[in-house]
Amino acid sequence: MLRKKIPVEILLQPVRLNVQADPARTRGAAAAPITIVEFSDFQCPFCLKAYPTVRAVLAKYGDKVRFSY
C-alpha cells in the first residue's frame, strides 16, 4: 500500500453532522435503535440504484431500523 511506503499526513477532520429524522418522512418503528437518514435526488440514476439495497435492509432488519428520506 502506498501509505506504508510514503509518509502521508491527513489534516482534514471527518465531517460529522447531527441530523434529525423528519417523522413525516419516516418508515419503520419509532423506537428502532438505528435510524438511516438518506439524502437523495429523485432524478439521479445512482440514487435510484440504491433503492433496492434500502428496501432489502428494511425487510431484513424490520423493527430494528427506521428509515427517513
mmCIF file of N, CA and C in Angstrom:
data_model
loop_
_atom_site.group_PDB
_atom_site.id
_atom_site.type_symbol
_atom_site.label_atom_id
_atom_site.label_comp_id
_atom_site.label_asym_id
_atom_site.label_seq_id
_atom_site.Cartn_x
_atom_site.Cartn_y
_atom_site.Cartn_z
ATOM 1 N N MET A 1 0.845 -1.182 0.000
ATOM 2 C CA MET A 1 0.000 0.000 0.000
ATOM 3 C C MET A 1 0.890 1.245 0.000
ATOM 4 N N LEU A 2 0.464 2.260 -0.688
ATOM 5 C CA LEU A 2 1.258 3.467 -0.862
ATOM 6 C C LEU A 2 1.534 4.179 0.457
ATOM 7 N N ARG A 3 0.582 4.175 1.370
ATOM 8 C CA ARG A 3 0.783 4.877 2.654
ATOM 9 C C ARG A 3 1.894 4.257 3.493
ATOM 10 N N LYS A 4 2.168 2.986 3.294
ATOM 11 C CA LYS A 4 3.255 2.349 4.027
ATOM 12 C C LYS A 4 4.616 2.756 3.471
ATOM 13 N N LYS A 5 4.659 3.078 2.182
ATOM 14 C CA LYS A 5 5.910 3.441 1.540
ATOM 15 C C LYS A 5 6.238 4.923 1.680
ATOM 16 N N ILE A 6 5.214 5.762 1.649
ATOM 17 C CA ILE A 6 5.409 7.215 1.680
ATOM 18 C C ILE A 6 4.607 7.783 2.856
ATOM 19 N N PRO A 7 5.265 8.542 3.740
ATOM 20 C CA PRO A 7 4.521 9.108 4.875
ATOM 21 C C PRO A 7 3.500 10.143 4.395
ATOM 22 N N VAL A 8 2.269 9.973 4.869
ATOM 23 C CA VAL A 8 1.172 10.865 4.499
ATOM 24 C C VAL A 8 0.556 11.428 5.778
ATOM 25 N N GLU A 9 0.342 12.720 5.791
ATOM 26 C CA GLU A 9 -0.314 13.353 6.929
ATOM 27 C C GLU A 9 -1.664 13.896 6.459
ATOM 28 N N ILE A 10 -2.733 13.425 7.064
ATOM 29 C CA ILE A 10 -4.081 13.875 6.709
ATOM 30 C C ILE A 10 -4.481 14.960 7.690
ATOM 31 N N LEU A 11 -4.733 16.150 7.180
ATOM 32 C CA LEU A 11 -5.044 17.300 8.023
ATOM 33 C C LEU A 11 -6.539 17.573 8.137
ATOM 34 N N LEU A 12 -7.337 16.985 7.270
ATOM 35 C CA LEU A 12 -8.778 17.215 7.302
ATOM 36 C C LEU A 12 -9.448 16.319 8.336
ATOM 37 N N GLN A 13 -10.384 16.868 9.056
ATOM 38 C CA GLN A 13 -11.170 16.096 10.005
ATOM 39 C C GLN A 13 -12.391 15.532 9.285
ATOM 40 N N PRO A 14 -12.847 14.337 9.663
ATOM 41 C CA PRO A 14 -14.043 13.797 9.022
ATOM 42 C C PRO A 14 -15.257 14.684 9.326
ATOM 43 N N VAL A 15 -16.127 14.782 8.342
ATOM 44 C CA VAL A 15 -17.343 15.582 8.517
ATOM 45 C C VAL A 15 -18.354 14.775 9.317
ATOM 46 N N ARG A 16 -18.878 15.389 10.364
ATOM 47 C CA ARG A 16 -19.904 14.742 11.175
ATOM 48 C C ARG A 16 -21.024 15.743 11.392
ATOM 49 N N LEU A 17 -22.221 15.301 11.063
ATOM 50 C CA LEU A 17 -23.398 16.151 11.221
ATOM 51 C C LEU A 17 -24.428 15.428 12.062
ATOM 52 N N ASN A 18 -25.047 16.144 12.954
ATOM 53 C CA ASN A 18 -26.178 15.596 13.695
ATOM 54 C C ASN A 18 -27.445 16.023 12.972
ATOM 55 N N VAL A 19 -28.172 15.054 12.450
ATOM 56 C CA VAL A 19 -29.412 15.344 11.745
ATOM 57 C C VAL A 19 -30.552 14.629 12.450
ATOM 58 N N GLN A 20 -31.721 15.195 12.369
ATOM 59 C CA GLN A 20 -32.909 14.602 12.963
ATOM 60 C C GLN A 20 -33.799 14.050 11.856
ATOM 61 N N ALA A 21 -34.352 12.896 12.077
ATOM 62 C CA ALA A 21 -35.275 12.305 11.115
ATOM 63 C C ALA A 21 -36.598 13.048 11.165
ATOM 64 N N ASP A 22 -37.154 13.336 10.019
ATOM 65 C CA ASP A 22 -38.444 14.006 9.925
ATOM 66 C C ASP A 22 -39.543 12.945 10.074
ATOM 67 N N PRO A 23 -40.345 13.004 11.127
ATOM 68 C CA PRO A 23 -41.379 11.980 11.338
ATOM 69 C C PRO A 23 -42.348 11.836 10.168
ATOM 70 N N ALA A 24 -42.565 12.902 9.399
ATOM 71 C CA ALA A 24 -43.473 12.838 8.258
ATOM 72 C C ALA A 24 -42.879 12.036 7.100
ATOM 73 N N ARG A 25 -41.577 11.834 7.113
ATOM 74 C CA ARG A 25 -40.909 11.122 6.015
ATOM 75 C C ARG A 25 -40.131 9.915 6.541
ATOM 76 N N THR A 26 -40.737 9.197 7.444
ATOM 77 C CA THR A 26 -40.056 8.090 8.109
ATOM 78 C C THR A 26 -40.842 6.798 7.954
ATOM 79 N N ARG A 27 -40.100 5.710 7.700
ATOM 80 C CA ARG A 27 -40.672 4.361 7.685
ATOM 81 C C ARG A 27 -40.008 3.559 8.782
ATOM 82 N N GLY A 28 -40.753 2.675 9.412
ATOM 83 C CA GLY A 28 -40.190 1.810 10.431
ATOM 84 C C GLY A 28 -40.626 2.235 11.822
ATOM 85 N N ALA A 29 -40.213 1.453 12.794
ATOM 86 C CA ALA A 29 -40.606 1.679 14.189
ATOM 87 C C ALA A 29 -39.942 2.940 14.741
ATOM 88 N N ALA A 30 -40.724 3.747 15.420
ATOM 89 C CA ALA A 30 -40.197 4.983 16.007
ATOM 90 C C ALA A 30 -39.126 4.701 17.056
ATOM 91 N N ALA A 31 -39.214 3.551 17.709
ATOM 92 C CA ALA A 31 -38.259 3.190 18.765
ATOM 93 C C ALA A 31 -37.097 2.353 18.240
ATOM 94 N N ALA A 32 -36.912 2.277 16.944
ATOM 95 C CA ALA A 32 -35.827 1.471 16.375
ATOM 96 C C ALA A 32 -34.476 1.999 16.852
ATOM 97 N N PRO A 33 -33.539 1.096 17.172
ATOM 98 C CA PRO A 33 -32.237 1.544 17.666
ATOM 99 C C PRO A 33 -31.357 2.186 16.588
ATOM 100 N N ILE A 34 -31.661 1.939 15.320
ATOM 101 C CA ILE A 34 -30.867 2.504 14.226
ATOM 102 C C ILE A 34 -31.775 3.316 13.317
ATOM 103 N N THR A 35 -31.343 4.530 13.008
ATOM 104 C CA THR A 35 -32.073 5.377 12.064
ATOM 105 C C THR A 35 -31.153 5.705 10.908
ATOM 106 N N ILE A 36 -31.622 5.438 9.704
ATOM 107 C CA ILE A 36 -30.895 5.792 8.486
ATOM 108 C C ILE A 36 -31.586 7.011 7.901
ATOM 109 N N VAL A 37 -30.841 8.086 7.710
ATOM 110 C CA VAL A 37 -31.378 9.286 7.072
ATOM 111 C C VAL A 37 -30.693 9.395 5.714
ATOM 112 N N GLU A 38 -31.482 9.298 4.657
ATOM 113 C CA GLU A 38 -30.933 9.344 3.299
ATOM 114 C C GLU A 38 -31.209 10.701 2.669
ATOM 115 N N PHE A 39 -30.183 11.266 2.076
ATOM 116 C CA PHE A 39 -30.302 12.482 1.280
ATOM 117 C C PHE A 39 -30.164 12.032 -0.164
ATOM 118 N N SER A 40 -31.178 12.271 -0.957
ATOM 119 C CA SER A 40 -31.202 11.703 -2.291
ATOM 120 C C SER A 40 -31.860 12.656 -3.274
ATOM 121 N N ASP A 41 -31.869 12.240 -4.524
ATOM 122 C CA ASP A 41 -32.441 13.034 -5.606
ATOM 123 C C ASP A 41 -33.275 12.100 -6.473
ATOM 124 N N PHE A 42 -34.528 12.435 -6.689
ATOM 125 C CA PHE A 42 -35.418 11.577 -7.462
ATOM 126 C C PHE A 42 -34.990 11.435 -8.923
ATOM 127 N N GLN A 43 -34.224 12.353 -9.439
ATOM 128 C CA GLN A 43 -33.804 12.288 -10.830
ATOM 129 C C GLN A 43 -32.416 11.681 -11.013
ATOM 130 N N CYS A 44 -31.748 11.349 -9.947
ATOM 131 C CA CYS A 44 -30.398 10.804 -10.018
ATOM 132 C C CYS A 44 -30.452 9.289 -10.264
ATOM 133 N N PRO A 45 -29.831 8.786 -11.337
ATOM 134 C CA PRO A 45 -29.873 7.344 -11.599
ATOM 135 C C PRO A 45 -29.124 6.531 -10.546
ATOM 136 N N PHE A 46 -28.125 7.100 -9.919
ATOM 137 C CA PHE A 46 -27.377 6.375 -8.891
ATOM 138 C C PHE A 46 -28.199 6.265 -7.604
ATOM 139 N N CYS A 47 -28.963 7.301 -7.297
ATOM 140 C CA CYS A 47 -29.862 7.249 -6.143
ATOM 141 C C CYS A 47 -30.925 6.181 -6.356
ATOM 142 N N LEU A 48 -31.408 6.066 -7.589
ATOM 143 C CA LEU A 48 -32.395 5.043 -7.929
ATOM 144 C C LEU A 48 -31.825 3.648 -7.708
ATOM 145 N N LYS A 49 -30.552 3.465 -8.015
ATOM 146 C CA LYS A 49 -29.915 2.159 -7.839
ATOM 147 C C LYS A 49 -29.754 1.792 -6.365
ATOM 148 N N ALA A 50 -29.774 2.773 -5.471
ATOM 149 C CA ALA A 50 -29.647 2.496 -4.037
ATOM 150 C C ALA A 50 -30.946 1.965 -3.444
ATOM 151 N N TYR A 51 -32.066 2.212 -4.098
ATOM 152 C CA TYR A 51 -33.365 1.841 -3.534
ATOM 153 C C TYR A 51 -33.498 0.348 -3.222
ATOM 154 N N PRO A 52 -33.088 -0.571 -4.098
ATOM 155 C CA PRO A 52 -33.207 -1.995 -3.742
ATOM 156 C C PRO A 52 -32.425 -2.361 -2.477
ATOM 157 N N THR A 53 -31.285 -1.732 -2.255
ATOM 158 C CA THR A 53 -30.498 -2.003 -1.051
ATOM 159 C C THR A 53 -31.231 -1.504 0.183
ATOM 160 N N VAL A 54 -31.800 -0.308 0.106
ATOM 161 C CA VAL A 54 -32.566 0.233 1.234
ATOM 162 C C VAL A 54 -33.742 -0.673 1.535
ATOM 163 N N ARG A 55 -34.448 -1.093 0.503
ATOM 164 C CA ARG A 55 -35.606 -1.974 0.692
ATOM 165 C C ARG A 55 -35.184 -3.300 1.324
ATOM 166 N N ALA A 56 -34.033 -3.841 0.911
ATOM 167 C CA ALA A 56 -33.539 -5.099 1.474
ATOM 168 C C ALA A 56 -33.166 -4.942 2.947
ATOM 169 N N VAL A 57 -32.545 -3.823 3.308
ATOM 170 C CA VAL A 57 -32.188 -3.573 4.712
ATOM 171 C C VAL A 57 -33.451 -3.490 5.571
ATOM 172 N N LEU A 58 -34.454 -2.765 5.082
ATOM 173 C CA LEU A 58 -35.703 -2.641 5.839
ATOM 174 C C LEU A 58 -36.397 -3.990 5.992
ATOM 175 N N ALA A 59 -36.372 -4.808 4.948
ATOM 176 C CA ALA A 59 -37.000 -6.127 5.013
ATOM 177 C C ALA A 59 -36.243 -7.065 5.958
ATOM 178 N N LYS A 60 -34.920 -7.011 5.917
ATOM 179 C CA LYS A 60 -34.113 -7.923 6.730
ATOM 180 C C LYS A 60 -34.156 -7.578 8.213
ATOM 181 N N TYR A 61 -34.090 -6.298 8.545
ATOM 182 C CA TYR A 61 -33.961 -5.906 9.944
ATOM 183 C C TYR A 61 -35.261 -5.443 10.584
ATOM 184 N N GLY A 62 -36.316 -5.286 9.811
ATOM 185 C CA GLY A 62 -37.644 -4.998 10.355
ATOM 186 C C GLY A 62 -37.685 -3.829 11.319
ATOM 187 N N ASP A 63 -38.135 -4.088 12.538
ATOM 188 C CA ASP A 63 -38.324 -3.031 13.544
ATOM 189 C C ASP A 63 -37.024 -2.538 14.164
ATOM 190 N N LYS A 64 -35.896 -3.082 13.754
ATOM 191 C CA LYS A 64 -34.616 -2.641 14.289
ATOM 192 C C LYS A 64 -34.091 -1.397 13.561
ATOM 193 N N VAL A 65 -34.700 -1.078 12.406
ATOM 194 C CA VAL A 65 -34.221 0.034 11.579
ATOM 195 C C VAL A 65 -35.380 0.956 11.243
ATOM 196 N N ARG A 66 -35.106 2.242 11.355
ATOM 197 C CA ARG A 66 -36.046 3.281 10.934
ATOM 198 C C ARG A 66 -35.379 4.020 9.776
ATOM 199 N N PHE A 67 -36.137 4.327 8.738
ATOM 200 C CA PHE A 67 -35.592 4.957 7.546
ATOM 201 C C PHE A 67 -36.288 6.291 7.313
ATOM 202 N N SER A 68 -35.500 7.332 7.133
ATOM 203 C CA SER A 68 -36.048 8.662 6.870
ATOM 204 C C SER A 68 -35.446 9.174 5.580
ATOM 205 N N TYR A 69 -36.293 9.739 4.736
ATOM 206 C CA TYR A 69 -35.850 10.236 3.442
ATOM 207 C C TYR A 69 -35.825 11.730 3.471
#
